[in-house]
Amino acid sequence: TTDKTTLTTALGNMSASNSTAGQVGIAWGWYSLSPNFGLWSGASVPAGYDKLTASNYLQKDKKIMILMTDGEYNSANCKGVITGVPTVTGSGGDADHINCAATNGDSYAQSTSVCSAIKNAGIEVYVITFQLDSTVQKRVDLVNNCATDASHILNASNSNQLDTVFRNLA
C-alpha cells in the first residue's frame, strides 16, 4: 500500500518477539544488489558484477551493503523453515519449527557463509552494530566476518550514536 496511515498503524502494531534469523536478512541484502536474483526488472536491475572491476572508471560501479545488527541470531533454517533440532531459543513455538536440523550450520555459520559469498562477489560490506554484546564471541565473530575489514565496522550503543553512525556513513 501507499497509504501512510495504514503503514504507520501496521508498524505500530508490531512487537519484538526475540526471534532473529539474521542470515535471511543478510541474504536479502545481497539479493537486492544482485543482477541475477530477479528481484528487479527493466532499468531497475542492478549492474552486473563485471562493473565492479571495469578498468574504465566511467563504467565502474561499487556495490555496498550495510548490515545493522545486534549480532543476536537465534533461528537457523532447514528447508526454509525454522529448525527445531536442536532446540533453538527465542524462535517461536513448536508449530513454527520443522523437525530437521539445518544442514549448513547454525544461524552464525549460515551468516558467515553468506557474508563470504557476498564479499567474494566484490560487494563492500559495512556492519553497523547496535548494542552489541561483545562478551558473546559468536556475535563478535559474526561482525568481524561479515564486514569487509575492521574499518567497515561502526559501533553504536544508543540511539544518538546510531544516528551519528548513519550520518557519518552517508
PDB file of C-alpha atoms in Angstrom:
ATOM      1  CA  THR A   1       0.000   0.000   0.000  1.00  0.00           C
ATOM      2  CA  THR A   2       0.993   3.624  -0.388  1.00  0.00           C
ATOM      3  CA  ASP A   3      -1.346   4.697   2.418  1.00  0.00           C
ATOM      4  CA  LYS A   4       0.876   6.193   5.120  1.00  0.00           C
ATOM      5  CA  THR A   5      -1.751   5.758   7.848  1.00  0.00           C
ATOM      6  CA  THR A   6      -2.171   2.057   7.046  1.00  0.00           C
ATOM      7  CA  LEU A   7       1.590   1.519   7.111  1.00  0.00           C
ATOM      8  CA  THR A   8       2.078   3.510  10.316  1.00  0.00           C
ATOM      9  CA  THR A   9      -0.721   1.570  12.027  1.00  0.00           C
ATOM     10  CA  ALA A  10       0.692  -1.785  10.879  1.00  0.00           C
ATOM     11  CA  LEU A  11       4.171  -0.871  12.147  1.00  0.00           C
ATOM     12  CA  GLY A  12       2.744   0.368  15.436  1.00  0.00           C
ATOM     13  CA  ASN A  13       1.003  -2.967  15.960  1.00  0.00           C
ATOM     14  CA  MET A  14       4.231  -4.966  15.574  1.00  0.00           C
ATOM     15  CA  SER A  15       6.116  -6.200  18.606  1.00  0.00           C
ATOM     16  CA  ALA A  16       9.518  -7.766  19.125  1.00  0.00           C
ATOM     17  CA  SER A  17       9.443 -11.488  19.774  1.00  0.00           C
ATOM     18  CA  ASN A  18      13.096 -12.456  20.247  1.00  0.00           C
ATOM     19  CA  SER A  19      13.416 -14.404  17.035  1.00  0.00           C
ATOM     20  CA  THR A  20      16.153 -13.418  14.617  1.00  0.00           C
ATOM     21  CA  ALA A  21      17.187 -15.277  11.504  1.00  0.00           C
ATOM     22  CA  GLY A  22      19.755 -12.650  10.578  1.00  0.00           C
ATOM     23  CA  GLN A  23      21.216 -14.844   7.856  1.00  0.00           C
ATOM     24  CA  VAL A  24      17.956 -14.385   5.926  1.00  0.00           C
ATOM     25  CA  GLY A  25      18.272 -10.588   6.155  1.00  0.00           C
ATOM     26  CA  ILE A  26      21.887 -10.774   5.011  1.00  0.00           C
ATOM     27  CA  ALA A  27      20.868 -12.884   2.021  1.00  0.00           C
ATOM     28  CA  TRP A  28      18.107 -10.432   1.095  1.00  0.00           C
ATOM     29  CA  GLY A  29      20.639  -7.608   1.256  1.00  0.00           C
ATOM     30  CA  TRP A  30      22.675  -9.495  -1.328  1.00  0.00           C
ATOM     31  CA  TYR A  31      19.603 -10.282  -3.440  1.00  0.00           C
ATOM     32  CA  SER A  32      18.776  -6.583  -3.629  1.00  0.00           C
ATOM     33  CA  LEU A  33      22.215  -5.875  -5.145  1.00  0.00           C
ATOM     34  CA  SER A  34      22.362  -8.904  -7.422  1.00  0.00           C
ATOM     35  CA  PRO A  35      21.625  -8.717 -11.147  1.00  0.00           C
ATOM     36  CA  ASN A  36      20.942 -12.470 -11.038  1.00  0.00           C
ATOM     37  CA  PHE A  37      18.195 -12.804  -8.429  1.00  0.00           C
ATOM     38  CA  GLY A  38      15.290 -11.387 -10.417  1.00  0.00           C
ATOM     39  CA  LEU A  39      14.008  -9.066  -7.726  1.00  0.00           C
ATOM     40  CA  TRP A  40      14.161  -6.086 -10.071  1.00  0.00           C
ATOM     41  CA  SER A  41      13.104  -5.610 -13.694  1.00  0.00           C
ATOM     42  CA  GLY A  42      13.865  -3.261 -16.565  1.00  0.00           C
ATOM     43  CA  ALA A  43      16.088  -0.304 -15.769  1.00  0.00           C
ATOM     44  CA  SER A  44      15.984  -1.192 -12.052  1.00  0.00           C
ATOM     45  CA  VAL A  45      18.096  -4.350 -12.469  1.00  0.00           C
ATOM     46  CA  PRO A  46      21.389  -3.798 -10.607  1.00  0.00           C
ATOM     47  CA  ALA A  47      24.584  -3.524 -12.624  1.00  0.00           C
ATOM     48  CA  GLY A  48      26.471  -6.727 -13.322  1.00  0.00           C
ATOM     49  CA  TYR A  49      29.405  -7.830 -11.207  1.00  0.00           C
ATOM     50  CA  ASP A  50      31.702  -7.112 -14.158  1.00  0.00           C
ATOM     51  CA  LYS A  51      31.106  -3.387 -13.484  1.00  0.00           C
ATOM     52  CA  LEU A  52      32.902  -3.751 -10.132  1.00  0.00           C
ATOM     53  CA  THR A  53      36.225  -4.403 -11.841  1.00  0.00           C
ATOM     54  CA  ALA A  54      35.844  -2.334 -15.006  1.00  0.00           C
ATOM     55  CA  SER A  55      39.117  -0.665 -15.991  1.00  0.00           C
ATOM     56  CA  ASN A  56      37.348   2.442 -17.287  1.00  0.00           C
ATOM     57  CA  TYR A  57      36.374   4.434 -14.186  1.00  0.00           C
ATOM     58  CA  LEU A  58      33.345   5.861 -16.029  1.00  0.00           C
ATOM     59  CA  GLN A  59      31.970   2.319 -16.356  1.00  0.00           C
ATOM     60  CA  LYS A  60      32.996   1.139 -12.884  1.00  0.00           C
ATOM     61  CA  ASP A  61      30.381   0.684 -10.182  1.00  0.00           C
ATOM     62  CA  LYS A  62      30.528  -0.039  -6.460  1.00  0.00           C
ATOM     63  CA  LYS A  63      28.090  -2.271  -4.670  1.00  0.00           C
ATOM     64  CA  ILE A  64      27.838  -1.538  -0.978  1.00  0.00           C
ATOM     65  CA  MET A  65      25.717  -3.405   1.547  1.00  0.00           C
ATOM     66  CA  ILE A  66      25.032  -2.063   5.032  1.00  0.00           C
ATOM     67  CA  LEU A  67      24.140  -4.565   7.743  1.00  0.00           C
ATOM     68  CA  MET A  68      22.853  -3.218  11.048  1.00  0.00           C
ATOM     69  CA  THR A  69      22.763  -5.847  13.764  1.00  0.00           C
ATOM     70  CA  ASP A  70      22.926  -6.561  17.461  1.00  0.00           C
ATOM     71  CA  GLY A  71      24.513  -9.883  16.485  1.00  0.00           C
ATOM     72  CA  GLU A  72      21.906 -11.980  18.290  1.00  0.00           C
ATOM     73  CA  TYR A  73      20.904 -14.618  15.746  1.00  0.00           C
ATOM     74  CA  ASN A  74      18.933 -17.492  17.182  1.00  0.00           C
ATOM     75  CA  SER A  75      16.897 -19.005  14.361  1.00  0.00           C
ATOM     76  CA  ALA A  76      18.552 -21.401  11.929  1.00  0.00           C
ATOM     77  CA  ASN A  77      16.625 -22.746   8.957  1.00  0.00           C
ATOM     78  CA  CYS A  78      16.089 -26.156   7.429  1.00  0.00           C
ATOM     79  CA  LYS A  79      14.276 -26.340   4.092  1.00  0.00           C
ATOM     80  CA  GLY A  80      13.247 -22.697   4.535  1.00  0.00           C
ATOM     81  CA  VAL A  81      11.602 -23.201   7.941  1.00  0.00           C
ATOM     82  CA  ILE A  82      12.908 -22.512  11.461  1.00  0.00           C
ATOM     83  CA  THR A  83      14.602 -25.674  12.661  1.00  0.00           C
ATOM     84  CA  GLY A  84      13.584 -27.254  15.930  1.00  0.00           C
ATOM     85  CA  VAL A  85      16.541 -29.641  16.015  1.00  0.00           C
ATOM     86  CA  PRO A  86      18.396 -28.965  18.217  1.00  0.00           C
ATOM     87  CA  THR A  87      16.055 -26.713  20.165  1.00  0.00           C
ATOM     88  CA  VAL A  88      16.615 -23.067  19.342  1.00  0.00           C
ATOM     89  CA  THR A  89      15.648 -20.439  21.907  1.00  0.00           C
ATOM     90  CA  GLY A  90      13.662 -17.367  21.002  1.00  0.00           C
ATOM     91  CA  SER A  91      12.323 -18.641  17.710  1.00  0.00           C
ATOM     92  CA  GLY A  92       8.613 -19.144  18.119  1.00  0.00           C
ATOM     93  CA  GLY A  93       6.600 -22.090  19.303  1.00  0.00           C
ATOM     94  CA  ASP A  94       6.697 -25.718  18.207  1.00  0.00           C
ATOM     95  CA  ALA A  95       4.198 -25.021  15.422  1.00  0.00           C
ATOM     96  CA  ASP A  96       6.751 -22.651  13.863  1.00  0.00           C
ATOM     97  CA  HIS A  97       9.505 -25.304  13.648  1.00  0.00           C
ATOM     98  CA  ILE A  98      10.341 -28.121  11.276  1.00  0.00           C
ATOM     99  CA  ASN A  99      11.709 -31.363  12.651  1.00  0.00           C
ATOM    100  CA  CYS A 100      15.047 -31.345  10.861  1.00  0.00           C
ATOM    101  CA  ALA A 101      18.472 -29.961  11.629  1.00  0.00           C
ATOM    102  CA  ALA A 102      19.983 -27.257   9.457  1.00  0.00           C
ATOM    103  CA  THR A 103      22.377 -28.946   7.057  1.00  0.00           C
ATOM    104  CA  ASN A 104      24.525 -25.824   6.758  1.00  0.00           C
ATOM    105  CA  GLY A 105      25.080 -24.997  10.430  1.00  0.00           C
ATOM    106  CA  ASP A 106      23.506 -22.654  12.930  1.00  0.00           C
ATOM    107  CA  SER A 107      22.466 -19.103  12.074  1.00  0.00           C
ATOM    108  CA  TYR A 108      26.017 -17.828  12.690  1.00  0.00           C
ATOM    109  CA  ALA A 109      27.567 -20.386  10.327  1.00  0.00           C
ATOM    110  CA  GLN A 110      24.876 -19.632   7.742  1.00  0.00           C
ATOM    111  CA  SER A 111      25.518 -15.879   8.105  1.00  0.00           C
ATOM    112  CA  THR A 112      29.280 -16.280   7.772  1.00  0.00           C
ATOM    113  CA  SER A 113      28.835 -18.370   4.638  1.00  0.00           C
ATOM    114  CA  VAL A 114      26.532 -15.807   3.015  1.00  0.00           C
ATOM    115  CA  CYS A 115      28.804 -12.904   4.025  1.00  0.00           C
ATOM    116  CA  SER A 116      31.809 -14.660   2.496  1.00  0.00           C
ATOM    117  CA  ALA A 117      29.946 -15.165  -0.776  1.00  0.00           C
ATOM    118  CA  ILE A 118      28.843 -11.515  -0.807  1.00  0.00           C
ATOM    119  CA  LYS A 119      32.394 -10.271  -0.312  1.00  0.00           C
ATOM    120  CA  ASN A 120      33.742 -12.777  -2.861  1.00  0.00           C
ATOM    121  CA  ALA A 121      31.299 -11.304  -5.387  1.00  0.00           C
ATOM    122  CA  GLY A 122      33.048  -7.942  -4.868  1.00  0.00           C
ATOM    123  CA  ILE A 123      30.424  -6.261  -2.705  1.00  0.00           C
ATOM    124  CA  GLU A 124      31.708  -3.960   0.028  1.00  0.00           C
ATOM    125  CA  VAL A 125      30.057  -4.667   3.387  1.00  0.00           C
ATOM    126  CA  TYR A 126      29.679  -2.213   6.263  1.00  0.00           C
ATOM    127  CA  VAL A 127      28.423  -3.573   9.578  1.00  0.00           C
ATOM    128  CA  ILE A 128      26.774  -1.187  11.999  1.00  0.00           C
ATOM    129  CA  THR A 129      26.438  -2.730  15.424  1.00  0.00           C
ATOM    130  CA  PHE A 130      23.725  -1.562  17.773  1.00  0.00           C
ATOM    131  CA  GLN A 131      24.025  -2.554  21.411  1.00  0.00           C
ATOM    132  CA  LEU A 132      26.278  -5.481  20.504  1.00  0.00           C
ATOM    133  CA  ASP A 133      27.053  -7.710  23.481  1.00  0.00           C
ATOM    134  CA  SER A 134      30.765  -8.127  22.823  1.00  0.00           C
ATOM    135  CA  THR A 135      31.062 -10.740  25.581  1.00  0.00           C
ATOM    136  CA  VAL A 136      29.412 -13.250  23.224  1.00  0.00           C
ATOM    137  CA  GLN A 137      32.204 -14.381  20.896  1.00  0.00           C
ATOM    138  CA  LYS A 138      29.862 -15.670  18.153  1.00  0.00           C
ATOM    139  CA  ARG A 139      28.395 -12.171  17.814  1.00  0.00           C
ATOM    140  CA  VAL A 140      31.820 -10.538  17.625  1.00  0.00           C
ATOM    141  CA  ASP A 141      32.988 -13.119  15.088  1.00  0.00           C
ATOM    142  CA  LEU A 142      29.861 -12.527  13.003  1.00  0.00           C
ATOM    143  CA  VAL A 143      30.570  -8.809  12.805  1.00  0.00           C
ATOM    144  CA  ASN A 144      34.251  -9.338  12.003  1.00  0.00           C
ATOM    145  CA  ASN A 145      33.499 -11.997   9.378  1.00  0.00           C
ATOM    146  CA  CYS A 146      30.773 -10.027   7.635  1.00  0.00           C
ATOM    147  CA  ALA A 147      32.477  -6.629   7.414  1.00  0.00           C
ATOM    148  CA  THR A 148      34.867  -6.042   4.524  1.00  0.00           C
ATOM    149  CA  ASP A 149      37.542  -5.170   7.102  1.00  0.00           C
ATOM    150  CA  ALA A 150      37.862  -3.517  10.520  1.00  0.00           C
ATOM    151  CA  SER A 151      37.383  -0.037   9.032  1.00  0.00           C
ATOM    152  CA  HIS A 152      33.920  -1.171   7.864  1.00  0.00           C
ATOM    153  CA  ILE A 153      32.662  -1.818  11.406  1.00  0.00           C
ATOM    154  CA  LEU A 154      30.797   1.045  13.039  1.00  0.00           C
ATOM    155  CA  ASN A 155      29.544   0.694  16.609  1.00  0.00           C
ATOM    156  CA  ALA A 156      26.640   2.355  18.410  1.00  0.00           C
ATOM    157  CA  SER A 157      25.418   1.676  21.913  1.00  0.00           C
ATOM    158  CA  ASN A 158      22.441   4.069  21.954  1.00  0.00           C
ATOM    159  CA  SER A 159      20.092   5.798  19.504  1.00  0.00           C
ATOM    160  CA  ASN A 160      22.085   9.058  19.445  1.00  0.00           C
ATOM    161  CA  GLN A 161      25.245   7.180  18.497  1.00  0.00           C
ATOM    162  CA  LEU A 162      23.261   5.222  15.911  1.00  0.00           C
ATOM    163  CA  ASP A 163      22.073   8.467  14.291  1.00  0.00           C
ATOM    164  CA  THR A 164      25.668   9.712  14.242  1.00  0.00           C
ATOM    165  CA  VAL A 165      26.993   6.480  12.721  1.00  0.00           C
ATOM    166  CA  PHE A 166      24.425   6.573   9.889  1.00  0.00           C
ATOM    167  CA  ARG A 167      25.061  10.285   9.322  1.00  0.00           C
ATOM    168  CA  ASN A 168      28.838   9.754   9.142  1.00  0.00           C
ATOM    169  CA  LEU A 169      28.459   6.784   6.833  1.00  0.00           C
ATOM    170  CA  ALA A 170      26.240   8.788   4.500  1.00  0.00           C
TER     171      ALA A 170
END
